[in-house]
Amino acid sequence: MLTRGMHLIGGELVACSDPAAPAAGGQALRELVERAVPPSAHVLVAGPHRADLVDRLAERQAKVTCLVRSRPDAEELARRYADTAAPVTILCGALDKLSRDLTGSYDAIIAAGGLGRLGTPDGSPLTWAERLARLTDLLAPGGTLVLGVENELGVHRLVAAEAPGPTEPYGPYDSPEPYEPPGGVRGTGQEPVPAGPGELATALAGLAVDRCYAAYPDPALPTVLLPAELLDRRQDPHELPALLISAALSGDPGPGERDRPPVLADPRRLTASALARGLGAALAPGWIVVARRGLVAGELPLALGADAAGAARWSALWELQRDEGQHGLPGGAGWRRTAVRPRGVMACGRVTRDPARLAGAVPPGRSFDELLLAACARADLPGLRGLLGSYARWLADGAAAGGDGPDRLPGHLVFADTTNVVVDGDRRFALLDPSWELAEPVPFRTALARTLRRFALRLVSEGHPHPWPSTLDLDGIALTLLAMAGHPGDRGLLGEAVRLEAEIVAAREGLPGHEEARLIAELEHGVPCRPPSHRDALRAARKLADDLRQERGRAEWLDDRLREAEATIAKRQAEVRALRRSASFRVGRMITCPVRLARRAARRRRRHGRAAT
């Protein structure tokens, strides 16, 4: 029995469902779709997409049609939108069964998840180009296509420790994870998916490409959308595009995401190298292209950014523009940021976030975290001491200006950790994201200890090279950094820093109160948020092997010195025994015997005199 609002068009998957993980969506993608698709349009959503994106389209559009190949998924969608005010039609089946005669034309087609999951074993095996042609044939004049393409050579695949997940239904019919070999259907020699923005524009011949975005860090759930033509040029790894991408690749994990799969290498380092060589678009995890049939209408954002630090309720979205008076695409400097959503202040306990503070010019400079890591890798202790001292003085100046006393740090500077601070050429510090704040000031030394312990945890857990021996634990490195910053501390101060960190992390992740004790224990033991990459683990293992070799050499040297000392002592003891057996020693003892007896008698008299007194 068919659910109301659902239509079977043929070739559907009856028993299995598409995996939920690769479904496209997220705040950045949803905002882009809202800008690209006019209200009250007839929209086709092709393939699995996240519910928030479809919900938003259903709120804005007069008519929405969803095409999915799995019957269980189609029935769930039909039940979800059965009582909505705007009509939502669910089509279940293969793309090759869809035609203009059957459904008519559409004002917009959304295929942000790509074209990989639009075919079924019971349908015709279409190539990627043929699927694209089927979709574009359904576009009305002036219609808009939003297409997502995963890059098979993106950084997310280059660093993955496991093989990429399946995308196509050419395996067993009842398999929940069907498979298609890269490059097309097995044994047919059909052409692969476009390998870059240029080939993608060529494949969209007949449509006017409005803009092509490089999507980071995930092709299905991007949080950073930057124009591909910008990343085709060499970028300074310390400027804003690289900072945004690095923040997206190293975002704090949310609830239930602490056990992430290991990777072969840190994607941030690979991406920084790619950006420095003009390969930021070529090695992007995916591309999102907006194309239209006819003249380009409307204005799309130059770049969009979102973060999902911790729980989803903290996530903010912003748009990036270039400063007035600049021509062409901006480089690392001259960016301005406008908060898109949410409009209100978010709060949990003492932790608050006001996205409106994101508005304004983005401060230029290099990431303070990367500067510290580079100084540690070079074992540049004077440079490291200078950076930490300047940072501590900047925080102290902020505490003095806060009005709560020089020993109390304002709430917004509590979040000035190393990853959220940029430094310009004159060593002036600025907050990259000033939207976070703690409702009350905290002790200055506690906040500084929290920041430096967070950096020490990253230094140790991610296997970064540093000048200290491996025998120095996490707290030892944190205390060393505090001393280099000019504010020596002790283990008690680090305990206060751990409790402050636990409060902030619990608020960000939305943990209940009883989970905070577990979190404190994890932070005290230095449990990392993500496992180190394979390369970092190998580097750490080599460093441990070198340290062990040095310690073994030292132990062997000490053993040799100990054996030499024992041999010398045994030799001296033998000489003393031989001396005691000699005739001269006996004669000497006989001559000095009266003197010894007199001394003993004198000592006894003194003891008796003191006792009588």
XYZ file of C-alpha atoms in Angstrom:
613
model
C 0.000 0.000 0.000
C 1.430 3.347 -1.023
C 1.741 6.181 1.442
C -0.109 9.352 0.558
C 2.038 11.732 -1.508
C 4.409 8.987 -2.726
C 4.619 7.754 -6.331
C 6.569 4.781 -7.680
C 8.145 5.553 -11.030
C 10.002 2.249 -11.498
C 13.392 0.779 -10.669
C 13.082 1.495 -6.941
C 15.033 -0.305 -4.209
C 12.416 -2.239 -2.289
C 14.302 -3.693 0.679
C 17.327 -1.501 1.408
C 17.874 2.084 2.424
C 20.582 4.532 1.516
C 23.201 5.138 4.220
C 22.327 8.282 6.147
C 25.885 9.580 6.610
C 26.564 11.008 3.102
C 23.263 12.960 2.939
C 23.945 16.560 1.888
C 22.976 19.508 4.058
C 24.248 21.874 6.726
C 23.905 25.583 7.348
C 26.270 26.760 4.618
C 24.643 24.632 1.938
C 21.167 25.546 3.093
C 21.977 29.258 2.912
C 23.435 28.858 -0.576
C 20.301 27.041 -1.768
C 18.103 29.786 -0.318
C 20.113 32.451 -2.186
C 20.164 30.483 -5.455
C 16.534 29.332 -5.597
C 13.809 31.973 -5.709
C 10.744 31.576 -3.471
C 7.607 29.904 -4.803
C 9.566 27.863 -7.325
C 8.889 24.309 -8.409
C 11.916 22.459 -6.989
C 13.216 18.934 -7.544
C 15.458 17.601 -4.749
C 17.342 14.728 -6.373
C 18.918 12.161 -4.076
C 19.199 11.941 -0.277
C 19.478 15.278 1.493
C 19.321 16.213 5.141
C 15.899 16.927 6.569
C 16.739 20.540 7.499
C 17.426 21.453 3.871
C 14.191 19.875 2.601
C 12.237 21.441 5.476
C 13.535 24.894 4.581
C 12.643 24.416 0.930
C 9.170 23.244 1.893
C 8.701 26.386 3.992
C 9.732 28.725 1.151
C 8.573 26.986 -2.021
C 5.117 26.518 -3.411
C 5.883 23.007 -4.639
C 8.715 20.599 -3.760
C 9.388 17.184 -5.289
C 11.867 14.729 -3.740
C 13.403 11.936 -5.828
C 14.849 8.992 -3.872
C 15.606 5.474 -5.051
C 14.839 3.624 -1.797
C 11.227 2.769 -1.001
C 11.737 2.789 2.809
C 13.270 6.250 2.535
C 10.430 7.430 0.312
C 7.800 6.164 2.758
C 9.526 7.924 5.638
C 9.639 11.209 3.675
C 5.984 10.858 2.722
C 4.990 10.393 6.359
C 7.157 13.348 7.395
C 5.512 15.769 4.962
C 2.002 14.355 4.996
C 0.620 17.172 7.142
C 2.704 20.103 5.887
C 0.986 23.164 4.465
C 3.135 23.255 1.312
C 2.690 20.218 -0.951
C 5.709 17.864 -1.027
C 5.651 15.105 -3.632
C 7.818 12.021 -3.190
C 9.027 10.139 -6.272
C 10.588 6.731 -5.670
C 12.662 5.089 -8.374
C 15.628 5.397 -10.699
C 16.605 8.592 -12.482
C 16.382 6.943 -15.911
C 12.618 6.477 -15.345
C 12.141 10.215 -14.916
C 11.201 12.328 -17.926
C 9.697 15.704 -18.767
C 6.550 13.971 -20.053
C 6.059 12.321 -16.659
C 6.768 15.225 -14.294
C 7.054 18.373 -16.388
C 9.887 20.859 -15.918
C 11.327 22.358 -12.741
C 12.367 25.877 -11.847
C 15.242 24.535 -9.739
C 16.966 21.190 -9.270
C 18.976 20.515 -6.116
C 21.480 17.647 -6.323
C 23.942 18.822 -3.681
C 24.768 15.232 -2.729
C 25.946 14.441 -6.239
C 24.564 12.094 -8.865
C 25.965 8.896 -7.374
C 22.806 7.667 -5.658
C 20.236 8.226 -8.361
C 20.504 4.852 -10.116
C 19.371 1.353 -9.135
C 20.165 -2.205 -10.252
C 16.765 -2.390 -11.977
C 17.392 0.791 -13.952
C 19.624 1.479 -16.906
C 23.343 1.890 -16.026
C 23.871 5.579 -16.827
C 27.205 7.340 -16.796
C 27.705 10.503 -14.783
C 27.337 12.649 -17.916
C 24.116 10.852 -18.883
C 22.652 11.405 -15.426
C 23.550 15.079 -15.630
C 21.890 15.301 -19.033
C 18.725 13.681 -17.617
C 18.568 16.289 -14.870
C 19.300 19.299 -17.064
C 16.587 18.184 -19.500
C 14.115 18.696 -16.654
C 15.167 22.338 -16.104
C 12.745 25.001 -17.256
C 14.063 28.075 -19.103
C 15.776 30.281 -16.523
C 15.931 27.342 -14.096
C 18.704 26.850 -11.543
C 20.826 23.766 -10.920
C 22.713 23.313 -7.614
C 25.049 20.364 -8.117
C 27.526 18.807 -5.731
C 30.486 16.749 -6.955
C 32.826 14.796 -4.707
C 36.494 14.975 -5.598
C 38.011 11.502 -5.817
C 41.436 13.075 -5.165
C 40.304 15.406 -2.389
C 42.270 15.768 0.812
C 39.609 13.822 2.706
C 40.378 10.765 0.557
C 44.126 11.280 0.432
C 44.398 11.161 4.216
C 41.733 8.514 4.848
C 43.071 5.372 6.533
C 40.168 3.309 5.189
C 38.757 2.936 1.683
C 36.038 5.471 0.790
C 32.463 4.377 1.264
C 30.311 3.015 -1.543
C 28.257 5.349 -3.667
C 26.387 3.276 -6.223
C 23.897 0.373 -6.363
C 25.855 -2.030 -8.543
C 26.520 -4.639 -5.870
C 24.087 -7.142 -4.332
C 20.508 -5.976 -4.561
C 19.860 -6.330 -0.838
C 23.204 -4.862 0.254
C 22.835 -1.793 2.516
C 26.122 -0.469 1.106
C 26.154 -1.107 -2.662
C 29.337 -0.470 -4.580
C 30.491 0.975 -7.871
C 34.168 1.042 -8.809
C 35.657 4.520 -9.335
C 35.430 5.830 -12.862
C 32.107 4.357 -13.907
C 30.329 1.028 -14.210
C 32.520 -2.056 -13.909
C 34.007 -3.127 -17.214
C 32.266 -0.539 -19.409
C 35.129 1.959 -19.696
C 32.704 4.872 -19.276
C 34.084 8.299 -18.449
C 34.722 9.263 -14.805
C 33.342 12.136 -12.777
C 34.855 15.564 -13.647
C 38.189 16.032 -11.899
C 38.104 19.780 -11.361
C 36.090 22.990 -11.697
C 37.238 23.408 -15.318
C 36.003 19.973 -16.399
C 32.826 20.550 -14.414
C 32.115 23.780 -16.302
C 32.730 21.935 -19.587
C 30.299 19.193 -18.565
C 27.657 21.855 -17.888
C 27.728 23.065 -21.482
C 24.408 24.706 -22.271
C 24.104 26.165 -18.770
C 25.561 29.430 -17.518
C 27.756 28.726 -14.509
C 27.001 31.341 -11.890
C 29.628 30.276 -9.365
C 31.659 27.206 -8.435
C 32.616 26.752 -4.798
C 35.308 24.582 -3.231
C 33.667 22.760 -0.316
C 35.589 21.978 2.883
C 35.945 19.839 4.980
C 33.320 17.372 3.754
C 31.688 17.307 0.316
C 28.256 16.451 1.726
C 28.348 18.646 4.836
C 30.551 21.647 4.005
C 31.197 24.368 6.549
C 33.386 26.516 4.274
C 32.421 27.456 0.701
C 35.090 29.483 -1.096
C 35.169 30.418 -4.803
C 37.180 27.878 -6.758
C 38.839 30.550 -8.908
C 40.254 32.149 -5.745
C 41.841 28.895 -4.567
C 43.333 28.304 -8.012
C 45.848 31.024 -7.123
C 48.665 30.642 -4.637
C 47.448 31.455 -1.134
C 49.461 32.406 1.894
C 48.879 29.532 4.368
C 48.533 32.107 7.149
C 45.852 34.265 5.511
C 42.086 34.052 5.925
C 41.177 31.337 3.361
C 43.757 28.990 4.859
C 42.687 29.892 8.406
C 39.040 29.152 7.608
C 39.865 25.826 5.981
C 42.229 24.845 8.796
C 39.559 25.681 11.374
C 37.033 23.596 9.425
C 39.416 20.630 9.265
C 40.263 20.845 12.967
C 36.874 21.832 14.378
C 36.101 20.659 17.905
C 34.160 17.390 17.825
C 30.548 17.400 18.825
C 28.659 14.998 21.113
C 29.344 11.402 20.197
C 32.139 12.361 17.783
C 35.171 11.918 20.054
C 36.011 8.519 18.603
C 36.852 9.605 15.078
C 38.474 7.184 12.659
C 42.227 7.577 12.358
C 43.780 9.228 9.318
C 47.067 8.689 7.504
C 48.190 12.308 7.864
C 46.993 15.597 9.279
C 44.729 17.086 6.561
C 45.582 20.620 7.696
C 49.215 20.274 6.674
C 48.337 18.782 3.298
C 45.765 21.512 2.667
C 48.209 24.260 3.660
C 50.717 22.899 1.124
C 47.999 22.689 -1.525
C 46.899 26.286 -0.929
C 50.484 27.538 -1.081
C 50.859 25.912 -4.514
C 47.526 27.022 -5.965
C 45.908 23.584 -5.605
C 43.256 24.516 -3.055
C 40.430 23.944 -5.535
C 41.973 20.919 -7.248
C 42.358 19.053 -3.932
C 39.129 20.252 -2.313
C 36.930 17.442 -0.939
C 34.163 18.545 -3.279
C 32.715 21.303 -5.428
C 29.309 22.966 -5.325
C 28.327 24.573 -8.607
C 25.350 26.852 -9.250
C 24.340 27.010 -12.923
C 21.314 28.411 -14.726
C 19.603 27.817 -18.012
C 19.714 31.235 -19.551
C 20.953 34.516 -18.133
C 22.570 34.548 -14.694
C 20.039 36.018 -12.279
C 20.509 37.029 -8.684
C 23.702 37.487 -6.721
C 25.314 34.656 -4.827
C 27.571 35.130 -1.794
C 31.273 35.297 -2.496
C 32.006 32.906 0.366
C 30.118 31.292 3.216
C 31.431 29.943 6.480
C 29.868 28.057 9.353
C 31.159 26.278 12.397
C 29.678 23.439 14.356
C 31.799 23.615 17.492
C 30.256 21.154 19.930
C 26.479 20.943 19.915
C 24.589 22.070 16.832
C 22.838 24.839 18.771
C 26.116 26.780 18.945
C 26.655 26.723 15.189
C 26.774 30.139 13.522
C 26.799 31.074 9.849
C 28.476 34.080 8.270
C 29.063 35.532 4.829
C 32.380 36.932 3.638
C 32.693 39.929 1.344
C 35.601 41.965 0.042
C 36.219 45.488 1.268
C 34.995 48.385 -0.836
C 37.578 49.826 -3.171
C 39.205 46.485 -3.952
C 38.895 44.966 -7.381
C 38.708 41.329 -8.327
C 38.653 38.485 -5.892
C 40.179 39.286 -2.515
C 43.256 37.605 -1.195
C 43.988 36.962 2.445
C 43.451 40.588 3.537
C 40.482 42.875 3.027
C 37.782 40.444 4.111
C 34.648 41.529 5.914
C 32.310 39.227 7.766
C 28.524 39.455 8.142
C 26.608 37.227 10.536
C 23.703 35.496 8.811
C 22.229 33.355 11.566
C 21.251 32.939 14.268
C 20.161 36.444 15.161
C 19.947 36.020 18.951
C 22.337 35.234 21.770
C 22.868 31.559 22.644
C 23.642 30.556 26.221
C 24.304 27.484 28.330
C 25.343 28.014 31.928
C 27.994 30.718 32.045
C 28.961 30.208 28.377
C 27.291 32.530 25.867
C 27.704 33.208 22.159
C 26.542 36.291 20.253
C 26.989 35.783 16.473
C 26.401 39.508 15.911
C 29.957 40.118 17.155
C 31.266 38.345 14.065
C 30.266 41.321 11.923
C 33.021 43.618 10.744
C 36.491 43.408 9.293
C 38.330 40.141 9.863
C 41.611 40.876 11.690
C 44.635 40.106 9.515
C 47.561 38.114 10.771
C 49.017 34.670 11.214
C 47.574 31.977 13.430
C 49.153 32.115 16.881
C 48.816 28.342 17.147
C 50.801 27.760 13.959
C 53.509 30.189 15.122
C 53.897 28.286 18.381
C 53.982 24.924 16.597
C 56.647 26.198 14.200
C 58.776 27.502 17.095
C 58.436 24.164 18.894
C 59.410 22.236 15.742
C 62.575 24.398 15.367
C 63.344 24.087 19.100
C 63.487 27.895 19.085
C 63.226 28.447 22.829
C 64.013 32.225 22.729
C 61.381 32.753 20.021
C 58.868 30.637 21.920
C 59.554 32.585 25.104
C 59.057 35.871 23.243
C 55.735 34.762 21.714
C 54.352 33.463 25.004
C 55.523 36.563 26.884
C 53.859 38.891 24.365
C 50.666 36.836 24.511
C 50.578 36.938 28.326
C 51.142 40.717 28.317
C 48.292 41.146 25.804
C 45.969 39.181 28.079
C 47.170 41.171 31.083
C 46.420 44.432 29.278
C 42.926 43.111 28.510
C 42.451 42.239 32.174
C 43.557 45.723 33.234
C 41.187 47.322 30.728
C 38.299 45.100 31.815
C 37.753 47.037 35.035
C 37.611 43.960 37.288
C 41.212 44.211 38.420
C 44.498 43.065 36.913
C 43.973 39.542 38.266
C 40.547 39.029 36.612
C 40.296 38.296 32.896
C 37.149 39.465 31.018
C 34.843 36.708 29.822
C 35.488 37.148 26.095
C 39.268 36.804 26.533
C 38.807 33.434 28.234
C 38.242 32.072 24.708
C 41.457 33.633 23.378
C 43.118 30.246 23.082
C 45.937 29.685 20.620
C 43.664 28.548 17.770
C 41.409 31.615 18.079
C 44.107 34.305 18.034
C 45.930 35.888 15.102
C 49.174 37.866 15.272
C 50.248 40.542 12.807
C 53.774 41.585 11.902
C 54.021 43.982 14.861
C 53.034 41.229 17.291
C 49.608 42.698 17.876
C 47.109 40.054 18.934
C 43.422 39.879 17.959
C 40.541 37.462 18.387
C 39.554 35.654 15.207
C 36.113 34.723 16.588
C 35.011 37.243 19.242
C 31.484 35.849 19.586
C 32.211 33.566 22.585
C 32.099 34.858 26.130
C 31.956 33.672 29.723
C 29.346 35.451 31.816
C 31.800 36.200 34.639
C 35.476 37.169 34.759
C 37.880 34.426 35.796
C 41.302 34.570 37.482
C 43.948 35.633 34.980
C 46.429 32.862 35.815
C 43.708 30.179 35.613
C 42.651 31.308 32.128
C 46.274 31.463 30.957
C 46.945 27.989 32.366
C 43.866 26.626 30.563
C 45.024 28.043 27.220
C 48.589 26.766 27.517
C 47.490 23.350 28.763
C 45.169 23.054 25.751
C 48.129 23.800 23.508
C 50.303 21.307 25.393
C 47.610 18.637 24.955
C 47.570 19.230 21.210
C 51.351 19.215 21.128
C 51.530 15.829 22.850
C 48.445 14.036 21.523
C 48.932 14.959 17.861
C 52.600 14.057 17.794
C 53.993 17.508 16.966
C 57.773 17.850 17.412
C 58.881 19.855 20.443
C 62.154 20.499 22.268
C 61.252 18.738 25.541
C 62.041 15.103 26.389
C 59.322 12.475 26.177
C 59.718 11.826 29.913
C 58.089 15.219 30.560
C 54.343 14.644 30.851
C 51.483 16.886 29.741
C 51.337 18.886 32.971
C 55.111 19.238 32.959
C 55.046 20.801 29.486
C 52.147 23.064 30.510
C 54.083 24.278 33.569
C 57.134 24.868 31.377
C 55.051 26.982 28.987
C 53.621 28.947 31.923
C 57.115 29.684 33.195
C 58.229 30.773 29.707
C 55.218 33.129 29.588
C 56.444 34.755 32.821
C 53.740 33.296 35.107
C 55.056 30.173 36.862
C 52.446 27.856 38.301
C 51.983 24.537 40.050
C 49.801 21.437 39.777
C 47.057 23.112 41.792
C 46.786 25.889 39.207
C 46.520 23.284 36.450
C 43.709 21.601 38.397
C 41.755 24.880 38.365
C 42.431 25.189 34.619
C 41.095 21.664 34.030
C 37.875 22.447 35.891
C 37.396 25.633 33.834
C 38.035 23.690 30.628
C 35.543 21.005 31.689
C 32.870 23.640 32.307
C 33.359 25.175 28.859
C 33.504 21.838 27.016
C 30.415 20.544 28.847
C 28.470 23.672 27.898
C 29.566 23.451 24.249
C 28.710 19.777 23.953
C 25.500 20.038 25.987
C 26.614 17.402 28.518
C 24.521 16.837 31.673
C 25.942 17.702 35.059
C 26.887 14.141 36.014
C 29.052 13.868 32.880
C 31.256 16.771 33.941
C 33.123 14.615 36.478
C 33.957 12.096 33.751
C 35.094 14.933 31.529
C 37.378 16.299 34.262
C 38.965 12.866 34.651
C 39.539 12.626 30.888
C 41.114 16.085 30.775
C 43.356 15.342 33.753
C 44.646 12.213 32.020
C 45.113 14.123 28.750
C 42.634 12.144 26.641
C 42.799 13.688 23.125
C 39.626 14.681 21.268
C 40.761 12.838 18.156
C 43.286 10.090 17.526
C 46.615 11.114 15.992
C 47.197 10.500 12.319
C 49.204 7.494 11.185
C 52.139 9.687 10.203
C 52.024 11.551 13.506
C 51.926 8.228 15.356
C 54.962 7.020 13.397
C 56.801 10.266 14.120
C 55.960 9.967 17.806
C 57.104 6.337 17.791
C 60.418 7.342 16.199
C 60.888 10.075 18.786
C 60.157 7.626 21.584
C 62.621 5.156 20.025
C 65.300 7.885 19.892
C 64.610 8.871 23.490
C 64.731 5.224 24.537
C 68.033 4.732 22.710
C 69.484 7.776 24.466
C 68.255 6.598 27.853
C 69.695 3.136 27.233
C 73.049 4.672 26.314
C 72.944 6.760 29.461
C 72.077 3.709 31.575
C 74.934 1.735 30.003
C 77.360 4.604 30.704
C 76.194 4.760 34.323
C 76.588 0.988 34.631
C 80.161 1.237 33.327
C 80.980 4.012 35.804
C 79.403 1.974 38.620
C 81.448 -1.107 37.734
C 84.623 0.975 37.613
C 83.818 2.474 41.033
C 83.112 -0.975 42.488
C 86.414 -2.303 41.114
C 88.289 0.686 42.616
C 86.615 0.156 45.999
C 87.446 -3.572 45.969
C 91.074 -2.742 45.131
C 91.292 -0.232 47.961
C 89.734 -2.701 50.403
C 92.319 -5.373 49.415
C 95.127 -2.865 49.960
C 93.743 -1.969 53.420
C 93.516 -5.653 54.402
C 97.112 -6.232 53.263
C 98.241 -3.192 55.228
C 96.556 -4.414 58.407
C 98.439 -7.724 58.147
C 101.880 -6.016 57.855
C 104.436 -5.856 60.741
C 104.756 -2.056 60.583
C 100.981 -1.673 61.170
C 101.212 -3.906 64.294
C 104.190 -1.966 65.682
C 102.339 1.279 65.143
C 99.281 -0.035 66.957
C 101.402 -1.037 69.939
C 103.066 2.410 70.133
C 99.755 4.327 69.935
C 97.876 2.025 72.350
C 98.540 4.156 75.552
C 97.347 7.265 73.770
C 94.116 5.569 72.689
C 93.481 4.290 76.211
C 94.012 7.773 77.667
C 91.534 9.310 75.219
C 88.903 6.719 76.068
C 89.342 7.380 79.830
C 88.990 11.137 79.279
C 85.784 10.656 77.314
C 84.312 8.473 80.095
C 85.122 11.120 82.751
C 83.430 13.841 80.690
C 80.302 11.713 80.277
C 80.103 11.006 84.029
C 80.573 14.688 84.821
C 77.721 15.732 82.533
C 75.477 13.040 84.038
C 76.210 14.241 87.594
C 75.527 17.847 86.620
